[in-house]
Amino acid sequence: MADEPVTTKPEKNKDYDGTHVSMGEEFDRARWQLPPLVPVLVAFVILLAGISLYSYRERPGMISQGKIEAFKTYPIHTESARVIDLGGTIADPEKYDQLLVMAHVNLKDVSQTKPLYIKSIDATLSTAKQGDLTTTQAARTDQEQFFSYYKQLADFKLDPLLAETKLNPGQEITGLAMFSFGVSPAVWKDRKDFAITITFYDQKPIVLHAPAGS
């Protein structure tokens, strides 16, 4: 009987651990699979520059411009008639001073994409003795009534610049801002400052100061 071939099994490598993979091999593989570093950095810098430029151009407070084109004050002095009471005593008349401050205000939306919405229009008169006096823009009906009484000021009349007015991108408007303060011309003359504050929705306000010599 012929001898049968003998088959031998290869010996297992006693030093091999199937559950263990060299970390060096893994890192070598990842090194070739990662994208090149320089193009990634360049793309990141370009993206960051674009975001920064957009934020600069569209940041709050940068899409609006304003200025005072004309300015006028008008004092109103009211004095009541003398009153004689039942005892024959004559009471001193009551005196009341009112100062109307008017300005032609020009506003422009310098943005290419964002509209402007006016939230409020206020004014602050900083006096030497009475401190800061703040009031809100006169309503349209009050302005119309004023100009109907004082026709000599008709040449200063403009459509009011009102709250909730919308300016589209690139649009420019000029309107009348009118404010009333219970002060005399002397208080106005000795003032420290007068400022009109135009507040917008989602934008920084504009503060306009009275022109020198007004």
Short mmCIF file of C-alpha atoms in Angstrom, two decimals, residues 104-203:
data_model
loop_
_atom_site.label_atom_id
_atom_site.label_comp_id
_atom_site.label_asym_id
_atom_site.label_seq_id
_atom_site.Cartn_x
_atom_site.Cartn_y
_atom_site.Cartn_z
CA HIS A 104 -36.27 119.57 8.29
CA VAL A 105 -34.71 116.15 8.76
CA ASN A 106 -33.20 114.20 5.87
CA LEU A 107 -32.92 110.41 6.19
CA LYS A 108 -31.41 107.91 3.79
CA ASP A 109 -31.24 104.13 3.74
CA VAL A 110 -27.76 103.42 2.40
CA SER A 111 -28.20 99.65 2.48
CA GLN A 112 -28.54 97.63 -0.70
CA THR A 113 -30.81 95.02 0.87
CA LYS A 114 -32.35 96.12 4.17
CA PRO A 115 -35.32 98.48 4.60
CA LEU A 116 -35.46 100.97 7.48
CA TYR A 117 -38.44 101.29 9.79
CA ILE A 118 -38.72 104.32 12.09
CA LYS A 119 -39.78 103.34 15.59
CA SER A 120 -39.91 106.74 17.31
CA ILE A 121 -38.73 110.35 17.02
CA ASP A 122 -37.85 112.18 20.22
CA ALA A 123 -35.98 115.31 21.25
CA THR A 124 -34.04 116.25 24.36
CA LEU A 125 -33.42 119.83 25.46
CA SER A 126 -30.57 120.04 27.97
CA THR A 127 -31.07 123.19 30.04
CA ALA A 128 -28.79 124.88 32.52
CA LYS A 129 -31.33 124.99 35.38
CA GLN A 130 -34.10 122.49 34.61
CA GLY A 131 -31.94 119.59 33.47
CA ASP A 132 -32.89 117.44 30.49
CA LEU A 133 -36.38 117.87 29.05
CA THR A 134 -37.51 115.13 26.67
CA THR A 135 -40.57 115.10 24.43
CA THR A 136 -41.95 113.12 21.50
CA GLN A 137 -42.56 114.30 17.97
CA ALA A 138 -45.85 116.19 17.54
CA ALA A 139 -48.62 114.24 15.83
CA ARG A 140 -49.63 115.02 12.27
CA THR A 141 -52.90 116.64 13.38
CA ASP A 142 -51.07 118.90 15.85
CA GLN A 143 -48.65 120.03 13.16
CA GLU A 144 -51.45 120.80 10.73
CA GLN A 145 -53.31 122.75 13.41
CA PHE A 146 -50.20 124.76 14.25
CA PHE A 147 -49.60 125.84 10.66
CA SER A 148 -53.27 126.75 10.28
CA TYR A 149 -52.90 129.15 13.24
CA TYR A 150 -49.52 130.58 12.29
CA LYS A 151 -49.72 131.09 8.56
CA GLN A 152 -46.59 133.25 8.61
CA LEU A 153 -44.62 130.02 9.00
CA ALA A 154 -46.19 128.33 5.98
CA ASP A 155 -42.90 128.42 4.07
CA PHE A 156 -41.36 126.06 6.64
CA LYS A 157 -44.13 123.48 6.39
CA LEU A 158 -43.29 119.97 5.19
CA ASP A 159 -44.94 116.58 5.44
CA PRO A 160 -44.22 115.24 8.94
CA LEU A 161 -41.51 112.67 9.51
CA LEU A 162 -43.50 110.10 11.48
CA ALA A 163 -43.00 106.87 13.37
CA GLU A 164 -43.62 103.65 11.39
CA THR A 165 -42.32 105.28 8.21
CA LYS A 166 -40.54 102.77 5.96
CA LEU A 167 -37.51 103.54 3.83
CA ASN A 168 -36.62 101.05 1.13
CA PRO A 169 -32.95 100.31 0.33
CA GLY A 170 -31.43 103.40 -1.29
CA GLN A 171 -34.48 105.58 -0.55
CA GLU A 172 -34.06 109.13 0.77
CA ILE A 173 -36.75 111.32 2.37
CA THR A 174 -36.98 114.74 4.05
CA GLY A 175 -39.72 115.49 6.56
CA LEU A 176 -40.62 117.88 9.34
CA ALA A 177 -39.89 117.01 12.96
CA MET A 178 -41.70 119.28 15.44
CA PHE A 179 -41.39 119.39 19.23
CA SER A 180 -42.93 121.52 21.97
CA PHE A 181 -41.25 122.57 25.22
CA GLY A 182 -42.71 124.63 28.04
CA VAL A 183 -39.74 127.00 28.23
CA SER A 184 -39.00 130.62 27.39
CA PRO A 185 -36.62 131.84 24.68
CA ALA A 186 -34.14 132.71 27.45
CA VAL A 187 -34.00 129.06 28.55
CA TRP A 188 -33.42 128.01 24.96
CA LYS A 189 -30.66 130.55 24.52
CA ASP A 190 -28.83 129.28 27.63
CA ARG A 191 -29.27 125.61 26.72
CA LYS A 192 -26.43 123.12 26.89
CA ASP A 193 -27.63 121.03 23.95
CA PHE A 194 -30.58 120.07 21.82
CA ALA A 195 -30.69 116.68 20.11
CA ILE A 196 -33.21 114.81 17.95
CA THR A 197 -33.08 111.03 18.34
CA ILE A 198 -34.52 108.88 15.56
CA THR A 199 -34.89 105.28 16.70
CA PHE A 200 -35.25 102.40 14.23
CA TYR A 201 -36.37 98.80 14.57
CA ASP A 202 -33.31 96.50 14.73
CA GLN A 203 -30.89 99.34 13.94
#
